[in-house]
CSV table of C-alpha atoms in Angstrom, one decimal:
chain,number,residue,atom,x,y,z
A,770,UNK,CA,0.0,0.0,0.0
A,771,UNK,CA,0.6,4.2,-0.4
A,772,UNK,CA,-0.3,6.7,1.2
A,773,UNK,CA,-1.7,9.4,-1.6
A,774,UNK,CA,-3.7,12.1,-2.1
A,775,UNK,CA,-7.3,12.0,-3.1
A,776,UNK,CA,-6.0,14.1,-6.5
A,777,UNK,CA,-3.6,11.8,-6.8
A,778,UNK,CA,-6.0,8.9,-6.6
A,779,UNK,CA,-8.4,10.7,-9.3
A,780,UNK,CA,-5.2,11.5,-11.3
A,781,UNK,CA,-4.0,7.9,-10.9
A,782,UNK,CA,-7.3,6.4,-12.2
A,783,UNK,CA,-7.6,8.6,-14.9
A,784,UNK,CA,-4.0,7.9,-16.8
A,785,UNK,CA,-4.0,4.4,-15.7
A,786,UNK,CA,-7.2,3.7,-18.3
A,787,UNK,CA,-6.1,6.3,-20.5
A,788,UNK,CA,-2.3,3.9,-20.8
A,789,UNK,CA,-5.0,0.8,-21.1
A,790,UNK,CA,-7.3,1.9,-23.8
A,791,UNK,CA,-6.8,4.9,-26.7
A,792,UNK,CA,-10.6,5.9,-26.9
A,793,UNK,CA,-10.6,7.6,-23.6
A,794,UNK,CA,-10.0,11.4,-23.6
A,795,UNK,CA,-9.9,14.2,-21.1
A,796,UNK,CA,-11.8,17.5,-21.7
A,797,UNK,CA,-12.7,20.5,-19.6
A,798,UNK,CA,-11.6,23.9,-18.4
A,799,UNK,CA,-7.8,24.1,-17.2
A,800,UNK,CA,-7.4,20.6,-17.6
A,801,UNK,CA,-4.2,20.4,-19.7
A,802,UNK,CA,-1.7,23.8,-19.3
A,803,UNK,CA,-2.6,24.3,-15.4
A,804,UNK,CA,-2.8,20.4,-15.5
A,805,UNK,CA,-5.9,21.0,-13.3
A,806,UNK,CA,-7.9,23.2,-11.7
A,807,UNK,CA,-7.4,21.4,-8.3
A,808,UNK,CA,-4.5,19.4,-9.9
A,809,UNK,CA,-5.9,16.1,-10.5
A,810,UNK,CA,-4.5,16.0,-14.3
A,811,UNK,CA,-1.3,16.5,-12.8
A,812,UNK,CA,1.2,15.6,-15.7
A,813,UNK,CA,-1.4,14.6,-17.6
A,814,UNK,CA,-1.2,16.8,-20.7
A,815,UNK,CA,2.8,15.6,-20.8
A,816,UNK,CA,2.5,12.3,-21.2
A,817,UNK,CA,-0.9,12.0,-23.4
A,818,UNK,CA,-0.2,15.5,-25.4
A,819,UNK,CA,-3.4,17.8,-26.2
A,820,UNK,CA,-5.7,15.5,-28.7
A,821,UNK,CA,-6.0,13.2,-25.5
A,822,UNK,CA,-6.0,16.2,-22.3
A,823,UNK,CA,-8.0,19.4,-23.8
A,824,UNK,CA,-8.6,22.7,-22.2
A,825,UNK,CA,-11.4,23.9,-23.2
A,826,UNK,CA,-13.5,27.3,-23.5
A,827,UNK,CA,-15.8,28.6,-21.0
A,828,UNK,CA,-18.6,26.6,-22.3
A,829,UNK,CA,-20.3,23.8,-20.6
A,830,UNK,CA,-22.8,23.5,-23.1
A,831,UNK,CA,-20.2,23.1,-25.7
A,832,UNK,CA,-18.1,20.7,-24.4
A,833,UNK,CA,-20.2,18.5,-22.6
A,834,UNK,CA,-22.1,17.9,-25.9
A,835,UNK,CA,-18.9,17.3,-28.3
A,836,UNK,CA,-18.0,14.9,-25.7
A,837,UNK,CA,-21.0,12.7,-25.4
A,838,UNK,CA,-21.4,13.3,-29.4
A,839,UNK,CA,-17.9,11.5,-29.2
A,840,UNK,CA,-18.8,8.1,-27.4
A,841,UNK,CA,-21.0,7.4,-30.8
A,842,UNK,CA,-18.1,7.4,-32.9
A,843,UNK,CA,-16.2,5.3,-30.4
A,844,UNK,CA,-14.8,7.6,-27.8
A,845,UNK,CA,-14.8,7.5,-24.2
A,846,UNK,CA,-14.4,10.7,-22.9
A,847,UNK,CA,-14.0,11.9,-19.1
A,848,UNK,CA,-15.6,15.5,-18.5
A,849,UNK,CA,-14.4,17.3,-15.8
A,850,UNK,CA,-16.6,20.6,-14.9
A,851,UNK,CA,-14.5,23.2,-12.2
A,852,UNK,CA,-18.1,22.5,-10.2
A,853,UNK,CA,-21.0,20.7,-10.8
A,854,UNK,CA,-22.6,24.1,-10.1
A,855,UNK,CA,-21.4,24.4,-14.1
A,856,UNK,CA,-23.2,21.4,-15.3
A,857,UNK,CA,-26.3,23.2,-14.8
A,858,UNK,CA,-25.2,24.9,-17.9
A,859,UNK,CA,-24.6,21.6,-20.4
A,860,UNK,CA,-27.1,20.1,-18.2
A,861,UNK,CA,-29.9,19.1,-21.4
A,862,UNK,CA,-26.9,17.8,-23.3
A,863,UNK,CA,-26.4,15.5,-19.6
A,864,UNK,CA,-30.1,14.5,-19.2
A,865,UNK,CA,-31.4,14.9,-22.7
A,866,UNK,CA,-28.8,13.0,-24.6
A,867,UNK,CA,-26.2,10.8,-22.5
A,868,UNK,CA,-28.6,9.7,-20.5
A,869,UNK,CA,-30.9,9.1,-23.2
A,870,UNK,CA,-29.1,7.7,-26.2
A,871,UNK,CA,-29.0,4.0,-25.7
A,872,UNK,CA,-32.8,3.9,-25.5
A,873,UNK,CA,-33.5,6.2,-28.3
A,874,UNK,CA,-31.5,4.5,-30.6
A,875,UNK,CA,-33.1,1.3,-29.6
A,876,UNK,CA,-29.7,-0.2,-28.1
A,877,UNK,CA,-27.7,0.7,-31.4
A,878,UNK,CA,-25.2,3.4,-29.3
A,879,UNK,CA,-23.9,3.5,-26.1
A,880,UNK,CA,-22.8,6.1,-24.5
A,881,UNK,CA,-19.8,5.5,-22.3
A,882,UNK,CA,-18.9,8.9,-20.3
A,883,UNK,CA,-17.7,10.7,-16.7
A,884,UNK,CA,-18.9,13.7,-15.9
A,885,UNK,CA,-16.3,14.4,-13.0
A,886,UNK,CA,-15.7,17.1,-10.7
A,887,UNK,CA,-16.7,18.4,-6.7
A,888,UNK,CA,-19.7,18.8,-5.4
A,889,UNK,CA,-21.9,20.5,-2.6
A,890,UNK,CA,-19.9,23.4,-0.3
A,891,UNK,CA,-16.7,24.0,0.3
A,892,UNK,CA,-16.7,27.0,2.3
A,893,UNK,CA,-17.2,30.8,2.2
A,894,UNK,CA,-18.1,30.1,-1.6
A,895,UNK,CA,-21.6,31.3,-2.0
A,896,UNK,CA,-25.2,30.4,-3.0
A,897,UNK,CA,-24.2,29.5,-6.8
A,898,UNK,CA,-20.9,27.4,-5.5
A,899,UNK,CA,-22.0,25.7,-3.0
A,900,UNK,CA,-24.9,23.0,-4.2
A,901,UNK,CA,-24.8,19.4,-3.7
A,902,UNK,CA,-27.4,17.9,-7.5
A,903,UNK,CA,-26.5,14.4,-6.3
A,904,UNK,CA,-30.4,13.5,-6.6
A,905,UNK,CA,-31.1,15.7,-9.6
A,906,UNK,CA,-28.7,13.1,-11.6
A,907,UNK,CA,-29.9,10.6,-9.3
A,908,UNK,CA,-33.7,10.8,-10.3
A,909,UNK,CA,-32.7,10.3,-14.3
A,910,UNK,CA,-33.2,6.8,-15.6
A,911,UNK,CA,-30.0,6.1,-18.0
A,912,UNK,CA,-27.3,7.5,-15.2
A,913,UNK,CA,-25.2,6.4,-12.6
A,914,UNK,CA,-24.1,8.3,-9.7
A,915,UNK,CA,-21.1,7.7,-7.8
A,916,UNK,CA,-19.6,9.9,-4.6
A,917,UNK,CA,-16.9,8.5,-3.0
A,918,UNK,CA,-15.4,9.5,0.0
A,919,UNK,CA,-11.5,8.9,0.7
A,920,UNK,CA,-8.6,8.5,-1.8
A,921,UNK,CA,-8.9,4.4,-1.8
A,922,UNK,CA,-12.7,4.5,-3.0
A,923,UNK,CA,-12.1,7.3,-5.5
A,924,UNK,CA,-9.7,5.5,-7.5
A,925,UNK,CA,-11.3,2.1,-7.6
A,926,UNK,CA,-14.6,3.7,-8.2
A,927,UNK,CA,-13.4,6.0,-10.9
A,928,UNK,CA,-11.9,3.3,-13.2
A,929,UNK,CA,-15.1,1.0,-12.6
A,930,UNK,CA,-17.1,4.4,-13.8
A,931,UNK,CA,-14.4,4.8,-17.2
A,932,UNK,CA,-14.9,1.5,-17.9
A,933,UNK,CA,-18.8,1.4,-17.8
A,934,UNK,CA,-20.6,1.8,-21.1
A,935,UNK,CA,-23.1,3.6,-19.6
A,936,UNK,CA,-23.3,7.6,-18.6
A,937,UNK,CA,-21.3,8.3,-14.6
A,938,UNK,CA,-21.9,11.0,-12.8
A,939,UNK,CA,-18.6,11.2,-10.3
A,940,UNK,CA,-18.6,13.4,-7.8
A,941,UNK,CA,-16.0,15.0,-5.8
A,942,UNK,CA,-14.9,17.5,-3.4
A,943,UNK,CA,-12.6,20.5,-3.1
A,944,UNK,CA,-12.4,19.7,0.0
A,945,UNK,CA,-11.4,16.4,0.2
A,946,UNK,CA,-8.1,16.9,-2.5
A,947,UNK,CA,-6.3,17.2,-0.4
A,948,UNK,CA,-7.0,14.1,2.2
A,949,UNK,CA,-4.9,11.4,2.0
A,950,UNK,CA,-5.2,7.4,2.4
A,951,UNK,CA,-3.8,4.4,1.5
A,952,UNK,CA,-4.1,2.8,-1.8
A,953,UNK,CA,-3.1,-0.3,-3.3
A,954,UNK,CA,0.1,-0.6,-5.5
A,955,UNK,CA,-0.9,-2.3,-7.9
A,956,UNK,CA,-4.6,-2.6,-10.0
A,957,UNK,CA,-7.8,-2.6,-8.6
A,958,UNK,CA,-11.3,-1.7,-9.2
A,959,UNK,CA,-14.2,-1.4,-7.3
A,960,UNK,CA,-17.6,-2.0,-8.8
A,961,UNK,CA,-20.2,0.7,-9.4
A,962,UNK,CA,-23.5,0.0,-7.0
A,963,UNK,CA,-21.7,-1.4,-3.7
A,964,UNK,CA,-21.9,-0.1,-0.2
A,965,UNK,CA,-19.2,-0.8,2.0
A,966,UNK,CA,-19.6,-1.1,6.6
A,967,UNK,CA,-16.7,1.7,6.9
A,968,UNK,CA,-17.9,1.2,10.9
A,969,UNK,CA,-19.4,-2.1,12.6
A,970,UNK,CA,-21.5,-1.3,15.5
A,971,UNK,CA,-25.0,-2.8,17.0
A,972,UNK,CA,-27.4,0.1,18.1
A,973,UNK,CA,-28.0,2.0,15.2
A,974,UNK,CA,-27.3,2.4,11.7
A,975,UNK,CA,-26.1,5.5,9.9
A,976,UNK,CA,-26.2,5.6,6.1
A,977,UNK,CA,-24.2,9.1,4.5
A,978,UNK,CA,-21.5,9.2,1.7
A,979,UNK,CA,-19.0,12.0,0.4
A,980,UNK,CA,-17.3,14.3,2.7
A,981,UNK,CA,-20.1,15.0,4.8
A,982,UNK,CA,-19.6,11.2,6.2
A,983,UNK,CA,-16.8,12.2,8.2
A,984,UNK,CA,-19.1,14.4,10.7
A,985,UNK,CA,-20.6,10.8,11.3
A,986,UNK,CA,-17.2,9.1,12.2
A,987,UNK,CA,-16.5,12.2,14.6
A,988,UNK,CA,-19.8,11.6,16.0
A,989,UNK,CA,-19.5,7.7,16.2
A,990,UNK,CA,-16.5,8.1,18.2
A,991,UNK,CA,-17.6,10.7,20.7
A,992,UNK,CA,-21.1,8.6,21.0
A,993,UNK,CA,-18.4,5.1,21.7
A,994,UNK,CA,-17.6,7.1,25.0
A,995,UNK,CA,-20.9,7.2,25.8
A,996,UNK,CA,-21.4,2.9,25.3
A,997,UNK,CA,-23.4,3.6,22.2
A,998,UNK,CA,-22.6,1.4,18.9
A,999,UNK,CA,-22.8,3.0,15.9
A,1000,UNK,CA,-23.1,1.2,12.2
A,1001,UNK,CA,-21.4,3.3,9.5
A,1002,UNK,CA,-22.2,2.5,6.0
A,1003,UNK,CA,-20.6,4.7,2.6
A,1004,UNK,CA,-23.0,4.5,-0.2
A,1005,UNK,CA,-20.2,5.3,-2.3
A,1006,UNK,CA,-22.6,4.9,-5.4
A,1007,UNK,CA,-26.4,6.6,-5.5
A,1008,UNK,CA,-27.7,5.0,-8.6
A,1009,UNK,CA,-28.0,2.2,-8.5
A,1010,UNK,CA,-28.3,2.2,-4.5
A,1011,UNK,CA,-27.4,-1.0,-2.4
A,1012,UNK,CA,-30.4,-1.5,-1.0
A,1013,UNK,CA,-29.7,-4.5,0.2
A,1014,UNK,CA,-26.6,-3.5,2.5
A,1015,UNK,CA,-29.1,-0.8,4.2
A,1016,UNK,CA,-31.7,-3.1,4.7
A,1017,UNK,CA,-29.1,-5.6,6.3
A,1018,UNK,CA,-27.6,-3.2,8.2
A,1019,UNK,CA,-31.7,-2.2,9.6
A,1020,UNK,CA,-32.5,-5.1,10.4
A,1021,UNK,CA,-29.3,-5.7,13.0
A,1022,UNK,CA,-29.8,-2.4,14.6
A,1023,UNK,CA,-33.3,-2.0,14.1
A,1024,UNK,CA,-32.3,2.1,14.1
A,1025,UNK,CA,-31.6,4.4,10.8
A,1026,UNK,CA,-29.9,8.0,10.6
A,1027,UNK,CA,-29.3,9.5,7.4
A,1028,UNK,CA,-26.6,12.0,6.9
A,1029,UNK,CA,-26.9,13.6,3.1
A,1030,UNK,CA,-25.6,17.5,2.6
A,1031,UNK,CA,-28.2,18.6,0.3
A,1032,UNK,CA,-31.8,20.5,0.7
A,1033,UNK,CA,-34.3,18.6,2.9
A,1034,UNK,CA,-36.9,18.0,0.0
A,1035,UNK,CA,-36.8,15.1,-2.3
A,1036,UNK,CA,-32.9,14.1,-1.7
A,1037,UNK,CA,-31.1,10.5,-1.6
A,1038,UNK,CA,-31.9,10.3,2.3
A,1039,UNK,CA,-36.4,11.0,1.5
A,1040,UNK,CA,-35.8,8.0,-0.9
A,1041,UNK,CA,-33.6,5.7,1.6
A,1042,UNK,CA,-36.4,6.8,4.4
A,1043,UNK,CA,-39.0,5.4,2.1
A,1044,UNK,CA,-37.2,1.9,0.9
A,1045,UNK,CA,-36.5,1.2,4.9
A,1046,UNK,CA,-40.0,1.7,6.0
A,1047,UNK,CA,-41.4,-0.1,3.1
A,1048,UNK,CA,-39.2,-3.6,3.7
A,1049,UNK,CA,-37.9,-3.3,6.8
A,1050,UNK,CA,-40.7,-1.7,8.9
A,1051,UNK,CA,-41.5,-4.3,11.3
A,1052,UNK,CA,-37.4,-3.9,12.3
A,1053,UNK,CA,-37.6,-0.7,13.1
A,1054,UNK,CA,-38.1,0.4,16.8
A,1055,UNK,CA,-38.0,4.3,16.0
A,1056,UNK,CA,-38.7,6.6,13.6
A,1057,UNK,CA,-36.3,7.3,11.0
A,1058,UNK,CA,-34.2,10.6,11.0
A,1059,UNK,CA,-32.5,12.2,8.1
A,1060,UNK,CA,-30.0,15.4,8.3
A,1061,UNK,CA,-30.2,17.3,5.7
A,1062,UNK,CA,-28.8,21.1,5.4
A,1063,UNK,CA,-31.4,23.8,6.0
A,1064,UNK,CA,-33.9,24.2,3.2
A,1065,UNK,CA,-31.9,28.0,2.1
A,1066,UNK,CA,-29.6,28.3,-0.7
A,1067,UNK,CA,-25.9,28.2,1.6
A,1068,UNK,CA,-25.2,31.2,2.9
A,1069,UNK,CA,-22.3,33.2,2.8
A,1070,UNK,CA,-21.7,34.4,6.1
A,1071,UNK,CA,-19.5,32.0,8.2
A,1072,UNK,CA,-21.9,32.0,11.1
A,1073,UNK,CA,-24.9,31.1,9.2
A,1074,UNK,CA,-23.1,28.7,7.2
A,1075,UNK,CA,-21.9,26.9,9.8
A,1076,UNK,CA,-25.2,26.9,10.8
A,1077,UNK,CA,-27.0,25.8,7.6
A,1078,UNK,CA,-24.2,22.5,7.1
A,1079,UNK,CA,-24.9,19.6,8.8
A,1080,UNK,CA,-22.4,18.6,11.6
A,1081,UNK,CA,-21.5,16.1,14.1
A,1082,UNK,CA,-23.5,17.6,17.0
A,1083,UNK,CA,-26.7,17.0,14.7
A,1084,UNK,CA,-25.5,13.6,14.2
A,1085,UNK,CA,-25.3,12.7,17.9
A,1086,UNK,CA,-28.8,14.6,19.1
A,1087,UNK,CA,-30.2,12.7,16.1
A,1088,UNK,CA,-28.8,9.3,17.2
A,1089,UNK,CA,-29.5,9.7,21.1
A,1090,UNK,CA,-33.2,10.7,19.5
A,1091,UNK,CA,-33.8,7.1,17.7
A,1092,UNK,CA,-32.2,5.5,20.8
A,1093,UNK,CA,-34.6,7.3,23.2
A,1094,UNK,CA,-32.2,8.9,25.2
């Protein structure tokens, strides 16, 4: 094992498939010259040249739809946007056509893509910056969606998504870059739709994913003092969800907390709510809770944001709740 950087896990993933297979490209703004906006095409543009790593213009619209018109002439191409904030603006080409194409031309193309890049907050960044669309891709039929969480999961996740035929939605963080974990030498994948226990425990269940997981470890740990046992499971992947690893999980601790950073209505954690009291109701002996951020855009201000982003205190008042204590 090595101890590497979440960049350099993304970075890793991307020019190991790029070394295996000629069809797949890199596109997006300051991905070649700066070799990254958050350097994760580190090196990139040296040693696959600029037909393979391309900066492009300001124009998500643009380049998101030469790059899915690409994968039905043989390409696979990796998008990265600065934020999925930007997506928003290629977003019809995303929804209209990637996720679209293999029904519509009756299974005659497929259309293998990533559409990479962070997600939700990261800071004093505003309204506009600071959105987490997990369940906006999540809700289209044709698209997978995958949000891993340390350096180990991001690389084996990330060639799994290259290599799928089908349209991935892989979402980061800035603020995870930076974090750093061991990863295996030598090849590895880790396949799409798979939940992993990241924390065994008996009382209760917690079910989150991305960065905002860690506020759950922080609370698991302060709540161990305490005697109480908390289950930690990583999605890692949205769609398609591993239902049956939450279910599992419910039925052993017969207690669920959700922990999603993204608006309270009609997010990942309302749907996980609704498969758990559907097949596992006569397991549960509480309520279900979900943390969600407040139901405002993100503030600015440091005080409210702090506010408005779920933490680990919410975690453990949510947990003590189910556990009636």
């Amino acid at each position: 094992m090595k101890t590497i950087q979440f960049r350099e896990a993304i970075c890793e993933a991307m020019s190991e498939e790029m070394r295996r297979d000629e069809s797949i490209y890199l596109m997006g703004e300051e991905v070649a010259e700066y070799n990254g906006a958050y350097k994760a095409s580190k090196g990139m543009l040296d040693e696959f040249g600029p037909k393979r790593v391309i900066d492009t213009p300001i124009s998500e619209l643009g380049f998101t739809g030469v790059a899915i018109g690409s994968t039905m002439t043989g390409n696979r191409p990796i998008v990265e946007y600065m934020t999925f904030n930007f997506s928003l603006v290629g977003i019809d080409q995303i929804i209209n056509n990637a996720a679209k194409i293999r029904q519509m031309s009756g299974g005659q193309f497929n259309c293998p893509i990533v559409f990479r890049g962070p997600t939700g907050s990261a800071g004093q960044l505003g309204a506009t910056h600071s959105q987490a669309f997990e369940s906006w891709f999540a809700n289209t039929p044709g698209l997978k969606v995958v949000i891993p969480s340390n350096p180990y999961d991001a690389k084996g996740l990330l060639k799994s998504a290259i290599r799928d035929d089908d349209p991935v939605i892989f979402m980061e963080s800035e603020q995870m870059y930076g974090d750093k974990g061991e990863v295996p030498e030598g090849e590895y994948t880790i396949p799409l739709g798979v939940a992993e226990v990241k924390r065994e425990g008996t009382d209760v269940t917690i079910v989150s994913f991305g960065k905002i997981i860690k506020e759950a470890y922080k609370a698991a740990e302060e709540l161990a003092e305490e005697g109480i046992s908390c289950e930690i499971i990583d999605l890692r992947t949205v769609r398609p969800l591993d239902r049956e690893a939450i279910l599992k999980s419910v039925k052993k601790t017969n207690r669920l907390v959700v922990l999603e950073e993204a608006w309270p209505f009609g997010n990942v954690s309302t749907d996980i709510a609704y498969l758990v009291q559907s097949e596992a109701f006569d397991y549960l002996d509480a309520p279900i809770v979900k943390i969600n951020t407040a139901d405002t855009p993100a503030p600015y201000s440091p005080v409210l944001f702090e506010q408005w982003l779920p933490n680990k205190d919410e975690v453990i008042k949510a947990v003590k709740k189910v556990l009636y204590k």
